[in-house]
CSV table of C-alpha atoms in Angstrom, one decimal:
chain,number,residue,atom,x,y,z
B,198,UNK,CA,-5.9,198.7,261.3
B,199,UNK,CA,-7.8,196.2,263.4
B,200,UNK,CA,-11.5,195.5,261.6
B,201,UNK,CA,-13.0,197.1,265.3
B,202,UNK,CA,-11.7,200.5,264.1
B,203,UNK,CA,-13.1,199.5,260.7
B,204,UNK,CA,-16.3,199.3,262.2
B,205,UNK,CA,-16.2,202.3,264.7
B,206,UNK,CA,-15.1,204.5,261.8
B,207,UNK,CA,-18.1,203.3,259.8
B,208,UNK,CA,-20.6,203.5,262.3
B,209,UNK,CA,-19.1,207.4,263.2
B,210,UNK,CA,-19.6,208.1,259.8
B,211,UNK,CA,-22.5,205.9,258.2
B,212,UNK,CA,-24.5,206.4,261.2
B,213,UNK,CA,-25.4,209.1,259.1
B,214,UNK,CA,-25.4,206.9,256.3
B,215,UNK,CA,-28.6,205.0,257.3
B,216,UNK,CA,-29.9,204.8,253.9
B,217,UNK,CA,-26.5,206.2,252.6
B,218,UNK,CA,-28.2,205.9,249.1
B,219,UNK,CA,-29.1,210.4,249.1
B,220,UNK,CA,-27.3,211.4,252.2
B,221,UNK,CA,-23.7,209.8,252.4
B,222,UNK,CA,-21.3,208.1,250.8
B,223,UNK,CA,-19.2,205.0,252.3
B,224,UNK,CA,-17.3,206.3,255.3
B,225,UNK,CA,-18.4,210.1,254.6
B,226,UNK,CA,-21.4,212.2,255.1
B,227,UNK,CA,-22.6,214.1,251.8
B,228,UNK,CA,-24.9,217.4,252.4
B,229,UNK,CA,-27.7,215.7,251.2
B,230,UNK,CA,-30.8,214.7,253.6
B,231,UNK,CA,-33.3,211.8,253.8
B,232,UNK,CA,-36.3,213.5,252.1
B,233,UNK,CA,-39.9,215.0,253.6
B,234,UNK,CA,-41.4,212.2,255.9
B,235,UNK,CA,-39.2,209.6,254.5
B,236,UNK,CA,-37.9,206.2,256.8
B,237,UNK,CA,-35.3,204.2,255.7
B,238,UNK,CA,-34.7,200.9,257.7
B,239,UNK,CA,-30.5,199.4,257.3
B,240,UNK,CA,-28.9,196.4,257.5
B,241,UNK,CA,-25.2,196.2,257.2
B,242,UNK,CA,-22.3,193.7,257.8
B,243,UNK,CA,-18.5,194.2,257.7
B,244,UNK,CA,-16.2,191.3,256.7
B,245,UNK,CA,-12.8,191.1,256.9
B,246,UNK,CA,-10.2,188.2,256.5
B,247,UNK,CA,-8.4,188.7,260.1
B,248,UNK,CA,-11.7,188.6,262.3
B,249,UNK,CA,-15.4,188.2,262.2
B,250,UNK,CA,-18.1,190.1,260.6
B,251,UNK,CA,-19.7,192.9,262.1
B,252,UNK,CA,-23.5,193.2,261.8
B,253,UNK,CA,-25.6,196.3,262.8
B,254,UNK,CA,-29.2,197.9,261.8
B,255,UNK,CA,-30.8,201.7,261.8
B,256,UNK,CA,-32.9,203.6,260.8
B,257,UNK,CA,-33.0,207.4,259.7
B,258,UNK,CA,-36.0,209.9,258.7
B,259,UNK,CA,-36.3,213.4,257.7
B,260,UNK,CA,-38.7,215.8,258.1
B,261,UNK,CA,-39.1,219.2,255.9
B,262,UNK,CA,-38.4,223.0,257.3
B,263,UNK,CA,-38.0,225.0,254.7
B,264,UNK,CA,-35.9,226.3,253.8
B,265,UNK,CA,-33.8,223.5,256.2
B,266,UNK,CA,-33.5,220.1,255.9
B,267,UNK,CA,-33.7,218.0,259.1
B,268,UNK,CA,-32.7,214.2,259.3
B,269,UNK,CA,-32.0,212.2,262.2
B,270,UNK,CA,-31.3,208.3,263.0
B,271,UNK,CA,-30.4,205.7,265.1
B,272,UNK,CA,-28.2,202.3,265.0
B,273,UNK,CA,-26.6,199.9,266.5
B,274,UNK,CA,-24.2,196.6,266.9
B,275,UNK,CA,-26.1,193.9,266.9
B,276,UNK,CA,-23.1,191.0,266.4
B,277,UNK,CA,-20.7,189.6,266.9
B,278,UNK,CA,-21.7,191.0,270.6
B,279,UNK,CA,-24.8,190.5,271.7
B,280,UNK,CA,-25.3,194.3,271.9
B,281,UNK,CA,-23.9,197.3,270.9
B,282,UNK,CA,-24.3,201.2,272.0
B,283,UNK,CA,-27.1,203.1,270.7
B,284,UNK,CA,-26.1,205.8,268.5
B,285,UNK,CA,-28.2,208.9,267.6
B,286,UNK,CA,-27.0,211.2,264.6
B,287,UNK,CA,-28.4,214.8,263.3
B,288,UNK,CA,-28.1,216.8,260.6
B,289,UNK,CA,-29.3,220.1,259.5
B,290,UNK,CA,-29.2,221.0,255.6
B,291,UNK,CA,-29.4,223.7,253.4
B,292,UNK,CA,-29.2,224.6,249.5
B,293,UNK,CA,-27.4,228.0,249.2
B,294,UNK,CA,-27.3,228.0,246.0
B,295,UNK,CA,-28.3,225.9,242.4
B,296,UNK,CA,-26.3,222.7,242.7
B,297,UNK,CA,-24.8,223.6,246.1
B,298,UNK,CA,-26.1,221.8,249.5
B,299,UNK,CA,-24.4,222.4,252.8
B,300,UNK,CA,-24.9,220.5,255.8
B,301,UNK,CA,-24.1,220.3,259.6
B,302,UNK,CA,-24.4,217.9,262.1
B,303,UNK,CA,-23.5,215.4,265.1
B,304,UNK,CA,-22.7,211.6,265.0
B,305,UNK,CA,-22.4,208.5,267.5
B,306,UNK,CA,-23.9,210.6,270.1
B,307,UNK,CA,-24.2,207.1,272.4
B,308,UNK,CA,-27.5,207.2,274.1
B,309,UNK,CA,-26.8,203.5,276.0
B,310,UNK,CA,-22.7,202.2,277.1
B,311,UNK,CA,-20.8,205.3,276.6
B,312,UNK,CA,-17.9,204.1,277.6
B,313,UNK,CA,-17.9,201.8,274.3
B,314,UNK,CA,-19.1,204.0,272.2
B,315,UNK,CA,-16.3,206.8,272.2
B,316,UNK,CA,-17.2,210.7,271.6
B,317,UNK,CA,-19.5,212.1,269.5
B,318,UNK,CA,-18.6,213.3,265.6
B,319,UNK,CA,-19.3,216.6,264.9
B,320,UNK,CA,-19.0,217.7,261.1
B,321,UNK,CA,-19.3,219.8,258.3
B,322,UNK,CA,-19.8,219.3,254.3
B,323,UNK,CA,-20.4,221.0,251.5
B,324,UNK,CA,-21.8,219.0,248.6
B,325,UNK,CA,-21.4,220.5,244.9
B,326,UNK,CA,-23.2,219.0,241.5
B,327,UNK,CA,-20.4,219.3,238.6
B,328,UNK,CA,-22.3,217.8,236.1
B,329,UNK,CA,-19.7,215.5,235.5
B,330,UNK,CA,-19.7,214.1,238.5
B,331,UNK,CA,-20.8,215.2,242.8
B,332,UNK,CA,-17.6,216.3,245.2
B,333,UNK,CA,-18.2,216.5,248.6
B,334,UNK,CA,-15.5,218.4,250.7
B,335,UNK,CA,-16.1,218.5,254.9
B,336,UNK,CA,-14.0,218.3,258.3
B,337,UNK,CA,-14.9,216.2,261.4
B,338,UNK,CA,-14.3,217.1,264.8
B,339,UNK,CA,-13.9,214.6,267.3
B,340,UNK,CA,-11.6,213.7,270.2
B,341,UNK,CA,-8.0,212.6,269.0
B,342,UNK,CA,-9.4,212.0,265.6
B,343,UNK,CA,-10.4,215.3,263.4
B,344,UNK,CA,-10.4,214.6,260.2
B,345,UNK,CA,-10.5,215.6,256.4
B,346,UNK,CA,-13.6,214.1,254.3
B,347,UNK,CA,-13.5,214.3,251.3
B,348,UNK,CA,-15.8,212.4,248.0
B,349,UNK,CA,-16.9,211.7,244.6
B,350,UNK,CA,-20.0,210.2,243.2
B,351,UNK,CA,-22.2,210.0,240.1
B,352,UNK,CA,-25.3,208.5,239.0
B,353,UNK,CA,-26.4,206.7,235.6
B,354,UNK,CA,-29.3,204.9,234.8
B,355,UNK,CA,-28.9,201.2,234.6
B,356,UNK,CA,-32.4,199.2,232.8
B,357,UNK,CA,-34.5,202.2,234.3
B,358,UNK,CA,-32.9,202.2,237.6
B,359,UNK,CA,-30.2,204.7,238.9
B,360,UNK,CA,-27.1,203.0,239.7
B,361,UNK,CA,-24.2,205.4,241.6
B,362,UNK,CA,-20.6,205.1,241.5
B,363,UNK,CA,-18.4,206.7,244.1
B,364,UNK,CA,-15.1,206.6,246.5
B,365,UNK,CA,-14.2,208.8,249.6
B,366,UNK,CA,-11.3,209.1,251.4
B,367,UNK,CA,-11.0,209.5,255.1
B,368,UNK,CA,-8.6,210.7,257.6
B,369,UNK,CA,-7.6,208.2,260.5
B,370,UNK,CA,-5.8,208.5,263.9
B,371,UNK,CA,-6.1,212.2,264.0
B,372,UNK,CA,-4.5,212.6,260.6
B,373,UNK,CA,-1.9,210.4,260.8
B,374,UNK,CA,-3.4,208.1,258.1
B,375,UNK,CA,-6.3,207.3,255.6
B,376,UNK,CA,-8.8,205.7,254.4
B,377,UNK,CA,-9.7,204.9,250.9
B,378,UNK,CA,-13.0,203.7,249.9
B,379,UNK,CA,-14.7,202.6,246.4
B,380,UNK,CA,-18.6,201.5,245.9
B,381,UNK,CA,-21.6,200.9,244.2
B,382,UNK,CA,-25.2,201.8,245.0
B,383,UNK,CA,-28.0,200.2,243.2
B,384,UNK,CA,-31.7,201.1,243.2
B,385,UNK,CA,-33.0,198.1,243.1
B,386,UNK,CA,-37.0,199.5,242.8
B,387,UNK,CA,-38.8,202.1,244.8
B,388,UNK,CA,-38.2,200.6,248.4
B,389,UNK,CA,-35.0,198.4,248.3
B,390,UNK,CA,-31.5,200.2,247.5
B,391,UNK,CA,-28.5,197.7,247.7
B,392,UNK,CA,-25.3,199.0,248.3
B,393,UNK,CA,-21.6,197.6,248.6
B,394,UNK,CA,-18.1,199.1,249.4
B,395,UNK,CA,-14.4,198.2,250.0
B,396,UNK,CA,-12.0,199.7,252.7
B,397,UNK,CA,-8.7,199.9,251.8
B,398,UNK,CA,-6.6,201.8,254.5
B,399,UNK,CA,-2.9,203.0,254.2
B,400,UNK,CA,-2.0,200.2,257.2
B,401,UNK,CA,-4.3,197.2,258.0
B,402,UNK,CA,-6.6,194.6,256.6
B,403,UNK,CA,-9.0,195.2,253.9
B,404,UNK,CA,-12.6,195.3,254.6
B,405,UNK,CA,-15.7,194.6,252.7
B,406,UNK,CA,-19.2,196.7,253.9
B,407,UNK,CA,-22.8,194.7,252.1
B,408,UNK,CA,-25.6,197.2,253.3
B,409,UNK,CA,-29.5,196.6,252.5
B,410,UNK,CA,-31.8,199.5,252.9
B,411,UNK,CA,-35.7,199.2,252.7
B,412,UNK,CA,-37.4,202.9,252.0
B,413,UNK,CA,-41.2,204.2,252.0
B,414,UNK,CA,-42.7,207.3,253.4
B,415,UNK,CA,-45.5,208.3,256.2
């Protein structure tokens, strides 16, 4: 797996992970959203041993309807090319029940360079608190590449700040492989979350993801 698909499949899926921290994991949307009049601004780079890094920004916001939860976002490649497509993502939330969130919506709709950017990602999740830990179950439509999702998190406190473990597994080439993905999110204080993953697919190089994401409301 060549570290472009690496990339695509992140920015399909972590395009609505623009502040991942509440409302995704690595390569997997959760049911969470951004919350009520809340920005958060990304940074994130991809390395890989066989080729260069990939860098790209976004941002995502959410606004309040209850009782939905709207959250939307944009991104984009920013290197090694000089410019990448720019992608726009929705999703549309709801809390069922105590615990339970479920969630709906559309990724790498490419509103600039179609034609790079590939079809949109349409999905759906369901997001359920255990207690002992959050497992997020969904499906992804998209051309040539549905795919299972599938996660697990949880969250401590680490000196008075929550620090989240978690790994997902996605998959690839319209199910003939996966993807396999452990993390750490840190809060570092109110408006900086830092957040690091590692890719480690069934065939293909392994890739490292460093994201920064700066938070305040409006």
């Amino acid at each position: 797996m060549k570290l472009t698909y690496l990339t695509t499949l992140t920015l399909l899926l972590t395009s609505t992970a623009v502040f991942a921290t509440p409302s995704g994991l690595n390569n997997i949307p959760t049911a969470d959203t951004i919350g009520d009049r809340t920005v958060a601004v990304q940074a994130y780079d991809t390395f890989s041993g066989s080729g260069p890094h990939d860098f790209a920004m976004g941002f995502k916001t959410g606004l309040e309807f209850s009782p939905l939860h709207l959250e939307w976002g944009l991104d984009s490649h920013l290197a090694p090319t000089p410019s990448g497509p720019l992608d726009f993502q929705i999703k549309l939330g709801f809390t069922p029940w105590q615990n339970g969130k479920i969630a709906v919506g559309v990724a790498n709709v490419a509103l600039t360079d179609r034609d790079r950017a590939g079809d949109p990602f349409s999905y759906a999740v369901l997001t359920q608190d255990l207690k002992f830990a959050r497992l997020s179950v969904g499906y992804g439509l998209q051309t040539d590449n549905n795919t299972v999702l599938l996660g697990v998190d949880r969250t401590w406190k680490l000196s008075g700040h929550n620090i989240n473990l978690n790994a997902d597994l996605v998959q690839t080439g319209d199910g003939s492989g996966w993807l396999t993905s452990v993390g750490v999110k840190y809060d570092l204080c109110d408006h900086i979350v830092i957040e690091t993953w590692v890719n480690l697919p069934d065939h293909g190089d392994v890739s490292v993801v460093a994201k920064l994401n700066y938070v305040f409301k409006f």
